[in-house]
Coordinates of C-alpha atoms in Angstrom, one line a residue:
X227 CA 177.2 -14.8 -79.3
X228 CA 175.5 -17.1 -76.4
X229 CA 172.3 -18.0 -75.8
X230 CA 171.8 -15.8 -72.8
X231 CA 173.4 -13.0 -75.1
X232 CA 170.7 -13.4 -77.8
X233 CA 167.5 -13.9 -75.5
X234 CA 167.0 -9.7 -75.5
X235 CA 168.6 -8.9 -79.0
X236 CA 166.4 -7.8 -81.7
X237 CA 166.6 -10.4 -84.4
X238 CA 165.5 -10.6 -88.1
X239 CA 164.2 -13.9 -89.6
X240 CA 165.1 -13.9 -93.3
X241 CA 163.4 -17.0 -95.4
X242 CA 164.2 -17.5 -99.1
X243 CA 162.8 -20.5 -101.1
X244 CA 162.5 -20.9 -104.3
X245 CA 164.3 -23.3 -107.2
X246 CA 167.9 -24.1 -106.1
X247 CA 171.0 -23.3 -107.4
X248 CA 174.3 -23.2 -106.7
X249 CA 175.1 -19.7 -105.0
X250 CA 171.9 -19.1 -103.3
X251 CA 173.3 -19.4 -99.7
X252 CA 176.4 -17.6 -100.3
X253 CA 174.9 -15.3 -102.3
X254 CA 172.3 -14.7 -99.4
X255 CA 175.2 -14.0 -96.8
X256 CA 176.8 -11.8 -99.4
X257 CA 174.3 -9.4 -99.4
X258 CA 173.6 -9.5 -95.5
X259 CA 177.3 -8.8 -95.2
X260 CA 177.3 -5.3 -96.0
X261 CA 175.0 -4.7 -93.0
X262 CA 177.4 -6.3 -90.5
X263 CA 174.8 -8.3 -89.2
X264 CA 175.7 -11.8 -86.8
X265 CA 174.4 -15.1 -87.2
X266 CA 171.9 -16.5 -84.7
X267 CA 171.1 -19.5 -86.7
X268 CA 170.6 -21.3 -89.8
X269 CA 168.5 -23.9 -91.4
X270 CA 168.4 -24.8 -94.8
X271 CA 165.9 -27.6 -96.8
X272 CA 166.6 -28.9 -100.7
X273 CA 163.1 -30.5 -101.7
X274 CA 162.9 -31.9 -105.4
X275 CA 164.5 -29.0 -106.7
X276 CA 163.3 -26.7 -104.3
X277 CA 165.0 -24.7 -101.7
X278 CA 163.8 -23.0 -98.1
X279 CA 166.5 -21.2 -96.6
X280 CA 166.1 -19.2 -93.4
X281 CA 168.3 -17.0 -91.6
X282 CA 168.2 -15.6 -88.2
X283 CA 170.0 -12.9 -88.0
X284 CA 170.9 -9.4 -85.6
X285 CA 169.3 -6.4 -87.0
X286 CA 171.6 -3.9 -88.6
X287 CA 172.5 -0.7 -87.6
X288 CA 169.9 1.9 -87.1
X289 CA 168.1 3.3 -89.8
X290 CA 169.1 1.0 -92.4
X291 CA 166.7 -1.8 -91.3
X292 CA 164.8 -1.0 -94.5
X293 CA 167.1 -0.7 -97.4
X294 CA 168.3 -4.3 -95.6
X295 CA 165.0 -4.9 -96.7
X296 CA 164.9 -3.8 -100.2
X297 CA 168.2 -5.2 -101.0
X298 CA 167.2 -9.0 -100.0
X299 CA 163.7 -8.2 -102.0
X300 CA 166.0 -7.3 -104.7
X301 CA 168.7 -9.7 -104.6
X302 CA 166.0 -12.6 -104.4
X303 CA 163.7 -11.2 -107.4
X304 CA 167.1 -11.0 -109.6
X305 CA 167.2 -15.1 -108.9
X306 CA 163.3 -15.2 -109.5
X307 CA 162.9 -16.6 -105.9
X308 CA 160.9 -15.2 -103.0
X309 CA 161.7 -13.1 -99.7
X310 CA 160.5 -12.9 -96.5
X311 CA 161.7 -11.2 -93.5
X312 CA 160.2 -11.2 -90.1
X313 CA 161.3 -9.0 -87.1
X314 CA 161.4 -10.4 -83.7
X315 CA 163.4 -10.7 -80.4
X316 CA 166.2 -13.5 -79.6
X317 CA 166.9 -16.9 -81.2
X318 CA 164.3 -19.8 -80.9
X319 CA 162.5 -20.7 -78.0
X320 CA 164.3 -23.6 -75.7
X321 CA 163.2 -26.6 -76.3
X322 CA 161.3 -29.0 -73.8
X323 CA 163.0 -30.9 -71.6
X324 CA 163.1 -35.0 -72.6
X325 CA 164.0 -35.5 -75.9
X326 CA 163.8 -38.2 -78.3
X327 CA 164.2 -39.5 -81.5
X328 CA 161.0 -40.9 -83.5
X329 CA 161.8 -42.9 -86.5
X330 CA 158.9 -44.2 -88.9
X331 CA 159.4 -46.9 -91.9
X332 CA 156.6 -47.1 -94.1
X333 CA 156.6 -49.1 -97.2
X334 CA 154.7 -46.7 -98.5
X335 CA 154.7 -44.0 -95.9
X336 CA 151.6 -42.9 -97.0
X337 CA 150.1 -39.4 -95.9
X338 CA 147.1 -40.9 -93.4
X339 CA 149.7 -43.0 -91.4
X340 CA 151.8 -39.5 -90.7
X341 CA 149.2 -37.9 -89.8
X342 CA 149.0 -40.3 -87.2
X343 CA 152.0 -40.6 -85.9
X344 CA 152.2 -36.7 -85.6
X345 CA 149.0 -36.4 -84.0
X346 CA 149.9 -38.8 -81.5
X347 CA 153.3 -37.1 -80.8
X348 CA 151.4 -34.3 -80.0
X349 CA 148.4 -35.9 -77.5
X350 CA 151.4 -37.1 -75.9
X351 CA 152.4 -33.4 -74.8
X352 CA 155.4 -33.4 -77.0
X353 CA 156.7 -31.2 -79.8
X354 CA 158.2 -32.0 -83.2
X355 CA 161.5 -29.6 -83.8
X356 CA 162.4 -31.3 -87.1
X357 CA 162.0 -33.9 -89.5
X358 CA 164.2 -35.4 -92.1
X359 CA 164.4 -38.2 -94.5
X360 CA 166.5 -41.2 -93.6
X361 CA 166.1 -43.4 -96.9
X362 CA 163.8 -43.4 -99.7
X363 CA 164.7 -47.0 -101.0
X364 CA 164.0 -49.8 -100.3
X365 CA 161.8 -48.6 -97.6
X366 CA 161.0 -44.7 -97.1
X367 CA 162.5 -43.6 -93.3
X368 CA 161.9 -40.5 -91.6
X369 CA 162.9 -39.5 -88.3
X370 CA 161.2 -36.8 -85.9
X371 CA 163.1 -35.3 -83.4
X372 CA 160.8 -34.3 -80.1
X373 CA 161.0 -32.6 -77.3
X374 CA 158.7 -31.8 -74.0
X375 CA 158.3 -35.6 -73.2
X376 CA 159.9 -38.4 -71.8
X377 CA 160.7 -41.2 -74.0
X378 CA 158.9 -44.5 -72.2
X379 CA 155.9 -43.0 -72.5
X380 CA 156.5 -42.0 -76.2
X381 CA 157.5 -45.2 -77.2
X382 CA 154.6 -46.7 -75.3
X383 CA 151.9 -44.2 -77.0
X384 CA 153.2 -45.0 -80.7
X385 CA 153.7 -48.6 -80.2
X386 CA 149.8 -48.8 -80.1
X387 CA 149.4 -46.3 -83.2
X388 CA 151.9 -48.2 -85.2
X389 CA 150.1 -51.4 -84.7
X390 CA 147.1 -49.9 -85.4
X391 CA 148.0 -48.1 -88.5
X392 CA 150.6 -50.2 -90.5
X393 CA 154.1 -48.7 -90.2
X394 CA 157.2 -49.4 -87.9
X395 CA 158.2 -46.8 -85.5
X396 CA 161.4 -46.9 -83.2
X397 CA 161.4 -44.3 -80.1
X398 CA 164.8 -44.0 -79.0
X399 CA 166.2 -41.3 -76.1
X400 CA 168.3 -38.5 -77.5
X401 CA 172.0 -37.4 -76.5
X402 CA 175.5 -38.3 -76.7
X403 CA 174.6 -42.4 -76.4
X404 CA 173.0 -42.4 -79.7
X405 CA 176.9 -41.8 -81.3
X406 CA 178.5 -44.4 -79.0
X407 CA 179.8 -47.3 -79.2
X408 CA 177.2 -50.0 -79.3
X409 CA 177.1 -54.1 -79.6
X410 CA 174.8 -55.4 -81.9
X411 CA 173.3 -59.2 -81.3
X412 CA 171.0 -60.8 -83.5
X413 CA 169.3 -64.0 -83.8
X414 CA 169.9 -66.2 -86.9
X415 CA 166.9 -68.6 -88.0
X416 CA 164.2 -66.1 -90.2
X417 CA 166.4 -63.4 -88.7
X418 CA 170.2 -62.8 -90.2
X419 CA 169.0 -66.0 -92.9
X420 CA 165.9 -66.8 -94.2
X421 CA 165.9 -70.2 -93.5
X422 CA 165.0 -72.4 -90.2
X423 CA 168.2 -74.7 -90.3
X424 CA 166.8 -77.6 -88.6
X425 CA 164.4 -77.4 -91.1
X426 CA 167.5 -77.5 -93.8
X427 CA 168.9 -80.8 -92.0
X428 CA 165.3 -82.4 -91.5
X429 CA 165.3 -82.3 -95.2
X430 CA 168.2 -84.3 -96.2
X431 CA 166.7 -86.8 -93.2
X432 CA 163.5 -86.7 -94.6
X433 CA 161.5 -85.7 -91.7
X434 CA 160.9 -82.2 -92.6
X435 CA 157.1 -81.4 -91.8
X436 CA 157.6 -83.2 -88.6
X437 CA 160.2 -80.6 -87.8
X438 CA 158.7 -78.0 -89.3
X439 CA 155.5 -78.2 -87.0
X440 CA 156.9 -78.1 -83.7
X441 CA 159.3 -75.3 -85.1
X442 CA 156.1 -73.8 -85.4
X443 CA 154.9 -74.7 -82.1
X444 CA 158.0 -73.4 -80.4
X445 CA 158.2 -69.8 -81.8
X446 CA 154.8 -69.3 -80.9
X447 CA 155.5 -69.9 -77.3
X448 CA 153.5 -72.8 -77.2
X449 CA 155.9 -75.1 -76.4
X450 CA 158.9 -75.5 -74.5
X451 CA 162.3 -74.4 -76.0
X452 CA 164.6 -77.1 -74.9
X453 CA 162.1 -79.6 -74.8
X454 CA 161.2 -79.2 -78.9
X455 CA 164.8 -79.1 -79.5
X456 CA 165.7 -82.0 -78.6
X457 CA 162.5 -83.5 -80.1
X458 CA 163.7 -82.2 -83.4
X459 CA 167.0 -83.2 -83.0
X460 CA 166.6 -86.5 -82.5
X461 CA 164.5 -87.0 -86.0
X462 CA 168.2 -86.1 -87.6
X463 CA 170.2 -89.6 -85.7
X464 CA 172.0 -91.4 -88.4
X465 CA 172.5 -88.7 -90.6
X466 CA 175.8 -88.9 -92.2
X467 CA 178.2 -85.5 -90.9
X468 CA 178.8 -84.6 -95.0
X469 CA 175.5 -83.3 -94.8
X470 CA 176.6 -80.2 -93.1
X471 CA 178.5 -78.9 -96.0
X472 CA 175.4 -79.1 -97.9
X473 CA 173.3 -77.0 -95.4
X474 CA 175.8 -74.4 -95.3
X475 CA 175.6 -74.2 -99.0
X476 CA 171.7 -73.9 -98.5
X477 CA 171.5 -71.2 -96.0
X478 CA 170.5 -67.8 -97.8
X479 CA 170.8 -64.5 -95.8
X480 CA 167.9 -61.8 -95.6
X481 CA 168.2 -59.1 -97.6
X482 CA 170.2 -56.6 -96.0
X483 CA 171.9 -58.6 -93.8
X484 CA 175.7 -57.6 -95.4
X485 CA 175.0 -54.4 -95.5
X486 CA 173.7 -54.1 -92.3
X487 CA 177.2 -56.1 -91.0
X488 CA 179.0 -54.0 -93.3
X489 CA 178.2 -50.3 -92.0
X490 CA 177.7 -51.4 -88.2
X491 CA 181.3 -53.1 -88.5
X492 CA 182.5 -49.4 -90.4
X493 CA 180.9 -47.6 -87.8
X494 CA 183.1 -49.7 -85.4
X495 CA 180.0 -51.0 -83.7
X496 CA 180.9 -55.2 -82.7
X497 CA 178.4 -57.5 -83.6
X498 CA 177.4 -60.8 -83.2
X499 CA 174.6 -64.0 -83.1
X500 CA 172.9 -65.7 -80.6
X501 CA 171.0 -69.2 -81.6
X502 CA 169.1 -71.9 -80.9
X503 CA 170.2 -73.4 -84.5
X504 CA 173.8 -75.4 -84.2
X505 CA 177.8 -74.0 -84.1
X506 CA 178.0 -76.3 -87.1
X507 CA 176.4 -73.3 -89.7
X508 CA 177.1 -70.3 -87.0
X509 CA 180.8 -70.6 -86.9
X510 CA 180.4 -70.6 -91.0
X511 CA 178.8 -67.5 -90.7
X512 CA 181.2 -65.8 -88.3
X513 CA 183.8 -66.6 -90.1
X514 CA 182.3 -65.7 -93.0
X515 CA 181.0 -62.5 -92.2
X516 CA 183.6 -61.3 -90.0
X517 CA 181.3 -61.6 -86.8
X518 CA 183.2 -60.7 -83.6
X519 CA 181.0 -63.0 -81.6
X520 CA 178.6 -66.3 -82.1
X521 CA 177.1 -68.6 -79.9
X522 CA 174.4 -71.9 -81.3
X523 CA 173.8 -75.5 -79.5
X524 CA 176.2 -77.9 -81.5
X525 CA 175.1 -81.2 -83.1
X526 CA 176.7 -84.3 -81.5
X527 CA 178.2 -86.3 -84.0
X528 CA 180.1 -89.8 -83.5
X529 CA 182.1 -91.6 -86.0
X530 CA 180.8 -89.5 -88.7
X531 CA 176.9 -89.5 -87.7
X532 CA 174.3 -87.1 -86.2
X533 CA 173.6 -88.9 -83.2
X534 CA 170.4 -86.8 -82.6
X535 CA 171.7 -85.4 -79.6
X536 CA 173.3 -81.9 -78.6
X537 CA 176.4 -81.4 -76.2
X538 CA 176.8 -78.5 -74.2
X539 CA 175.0 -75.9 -72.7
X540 CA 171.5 -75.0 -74.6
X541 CA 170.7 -71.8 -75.7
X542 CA 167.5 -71.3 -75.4
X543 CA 165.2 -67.9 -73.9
X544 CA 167.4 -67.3 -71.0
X545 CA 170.2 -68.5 -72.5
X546 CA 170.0 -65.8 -75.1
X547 CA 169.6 -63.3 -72.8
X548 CA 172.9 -64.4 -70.8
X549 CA 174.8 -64.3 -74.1
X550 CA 173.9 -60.9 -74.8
X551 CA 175.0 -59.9 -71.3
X552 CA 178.1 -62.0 -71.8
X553 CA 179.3 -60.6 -74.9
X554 CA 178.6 -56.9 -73.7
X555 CA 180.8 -57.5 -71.0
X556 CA 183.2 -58.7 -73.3
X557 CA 183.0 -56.0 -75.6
X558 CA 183.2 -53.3 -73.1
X559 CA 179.7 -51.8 -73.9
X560 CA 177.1 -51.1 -71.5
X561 CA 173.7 -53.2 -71.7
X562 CA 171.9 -50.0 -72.4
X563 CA 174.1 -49.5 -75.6
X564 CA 173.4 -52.8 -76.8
X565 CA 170.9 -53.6 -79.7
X566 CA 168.9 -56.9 -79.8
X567 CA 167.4 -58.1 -82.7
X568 CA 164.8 -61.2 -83.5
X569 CA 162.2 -62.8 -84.5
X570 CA 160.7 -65.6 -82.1
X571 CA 159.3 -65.9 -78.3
X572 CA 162.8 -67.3 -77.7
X573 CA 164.4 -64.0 -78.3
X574 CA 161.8 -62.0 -75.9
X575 CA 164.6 -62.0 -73.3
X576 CA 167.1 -60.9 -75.2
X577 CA 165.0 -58.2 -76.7
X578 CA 163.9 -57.2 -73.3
X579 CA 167.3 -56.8 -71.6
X580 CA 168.9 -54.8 -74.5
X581 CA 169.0 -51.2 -74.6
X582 CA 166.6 -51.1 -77.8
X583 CA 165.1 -54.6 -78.8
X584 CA 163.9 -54.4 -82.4
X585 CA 161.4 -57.9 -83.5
X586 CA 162.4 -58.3 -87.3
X587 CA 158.7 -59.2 -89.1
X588 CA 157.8 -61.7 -86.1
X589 CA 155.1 -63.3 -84.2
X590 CA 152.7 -61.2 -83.0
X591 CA 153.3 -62.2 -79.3
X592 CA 156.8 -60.7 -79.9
X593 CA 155.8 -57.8 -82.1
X594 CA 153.6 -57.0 -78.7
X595 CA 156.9 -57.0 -76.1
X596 CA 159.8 -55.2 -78.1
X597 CA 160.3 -52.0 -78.0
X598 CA 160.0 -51.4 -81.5
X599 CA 159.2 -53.4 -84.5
X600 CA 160.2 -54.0 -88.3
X601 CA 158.4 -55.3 -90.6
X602 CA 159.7 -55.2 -94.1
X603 CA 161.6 -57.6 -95.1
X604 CA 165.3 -56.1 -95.2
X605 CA 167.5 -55.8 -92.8
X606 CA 169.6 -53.3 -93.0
X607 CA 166.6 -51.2 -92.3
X608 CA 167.4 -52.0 -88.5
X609 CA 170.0 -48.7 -89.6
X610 CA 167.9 -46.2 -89.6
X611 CA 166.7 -47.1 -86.4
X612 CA 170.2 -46.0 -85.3
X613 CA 169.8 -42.9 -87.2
X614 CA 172.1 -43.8 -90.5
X615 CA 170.9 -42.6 -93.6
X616 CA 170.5 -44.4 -96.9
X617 CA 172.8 -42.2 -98.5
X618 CA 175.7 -42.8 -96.0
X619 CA 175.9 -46.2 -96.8
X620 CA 175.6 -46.1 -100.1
X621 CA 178.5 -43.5 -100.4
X622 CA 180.6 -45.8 -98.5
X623 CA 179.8 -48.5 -101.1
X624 CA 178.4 -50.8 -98.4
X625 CA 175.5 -52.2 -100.3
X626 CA 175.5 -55.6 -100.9

């Protein structure tokens, strides 16, 4: 039965709740059956041992509307669970137009910050049709899905309430795009790994507070890009080439950052790195973690030294940016299905241009320009800004 076919039909809404059990639903429609009633619609919610079922439903024939009634009452009491039945006309209203999906990390989510979030949702002039739980570990996720605004100036309202109140919140648009395809680019320094690896190499040349101060400088946006790069650099000439083996050996990834590769690779999602670190530690990670793209500066080296130069072209802000166009092209994905993810004002660009720009626990000054932000300290958490839940991945044994 259509929409259009529904809109004039008398309807009854019949709720159950009460502790679950296997049978309840069938056992619901069992009894409904011998009233040859249609389904309008269904919605059914297992809380900590606790189940709300409700069924919409075409009233029966006439005249035995009320032993319909009775028998539900009946058949619910039997199962020491509660009934209630409403009468009314046609299915749910239509929803407003511009749609939108809300998610909200919180480590803990606590009951104040909701609030918030909901409130704001609703100053904004639009209406929360559902919520459910995305993960409850390491992190608790939920995600709202809302309707009757547009979602700029959704994202745009909650930014400010998120900052305000403590949690992450991603605002994404709703619809088919959401299941696409999509390219995934991230930085690597304090982003895919925990580490700064200049900072690695500084160490074995002994100059690594030097390097670690206009690092510093650089992600702040207080200095030039290129320019600090090839200061740093050049504290590393005369650095024997062995060394790299050892800072690959060094370089520890963020939490989450398999899993994360893992389930976007299942999903069949292509994903790759963009940094202003070296080739000489990226292409170990591609290769290592079966990325489909990577692109760093690359260390000179001559008869077996750093010569505290790089060859070839810098990526840097705008460079990053370029990649990310680059490699959608390559990958056949739109810009707008592409996610960007990073930590430093080098990777404002890049966050900018993708389709959703996510700053992974960064600088304030980038924290202000993304679209969204996240910041606890695991990475696969970026997933339930795509709307995959906690329990997916961990039934496809893609925890790592």
């Amino acid at each position: 039965m259509s929409a259009s076919q529904t809109s004039d039909v008398p309807t009854l809404l019949v709720k159950i709740f009460g502790k679950d059990r296997p049978g309840i639903t069938a056992g619901l429609f069992d009894t409904l059956a011998a009233y040859s009633v249609d389904v309008v619609d269904i919605e059914q919610v297992v809380t900590r041992g606790r189940i709300v079922l409700c069924a919409l439903v075409t009233k029966p024939a006439a005249g035995t509307e009320g032993e319909l009634r009775a028998t539900v009452h009946s058949w619910a009491e039997s199962l020491k669970m509660q009934a209630e039945i409403l009468s009314g006309t046609g299915d749910n209203r239509p929803r407003g137009s511009g749609r939108s999906h809300v998610t909200v990390l919180g480590h803990p989510l606590t009951a104040e910050s909701t609030a918030a979030i909901a409130a704001r949702i609703t100053a904004t002039g639009g209406n929360i049709d559902r919520i459910f739980r995305l993960a409850k570990y390491p992190v608790t996720a939920v995600e709202f899905a809302v309707s009757g605004c547009e979602t700029e100036p959704l994202r745009t309202a909650l930014a400010t309430a998120a900052a305000h109140i403590g949690v992450d919140v991603a605002v994404v648009s709703a619809g088919l795009h959401r299941r696409a395809q999509r390219l995934v680019v991230m930085d690597v320094d304090s982003t895919l790994i925990q580490d700064e690896v200049i900072e690695l190499f500084a160490a074995h040349a002994g100059c690594e507070a030097e390097v670690a101060e206009v690092t510093e400088r650089a992600m702040r946006g207080e200095l030039d890009f290129e320019q600090s790069l090839h200061a740093r650099v050049s504290l590393l000439a005369g650095l024997d080439a062995s060394v790299v083996d050892k800072v690959r050996a060094e370089v520890r990834l963020t939490p989450g950052a398999r899993t994360l590769i893992r389930t976007l690779k299942q999903l069949g999602y292509q994903v790759g790195v963009v940094s202003g670190g070296f080739t000489q530690v990226t292409d170990d990670l591609q290769e290592r973690l079966g990325l489909d793209f990577a692109s760093a500066n690359t260390l000179e080296i001559v008869d077996g030294k750093l010569t505290g130069r790089v060859t070839g072209e810098i990526v840097d802000r705008a460079g990053k940016a370029r990649l990310l166009r680059r490699f959608a092209e390559e990958a056949g994905v739109p810009l707008s299905q592409t996610v960007a993810i990073g930590d430093g004002a080098n990777d404002l660009d890049m966050l900018n241009a993708a389709g959703l720009g996510v700053a992974f626990n960064a600088k304030p000054v980038v924290r202000e320009a993304a679209h969204t932000a996240v910041n606890v300290p695991f990475l696969d958490a970026v997933l339930y800004l795509l709307g995959v839940t906690r329990e997916e991945v961990e039934a496809a044994g893609l925890t790592a």
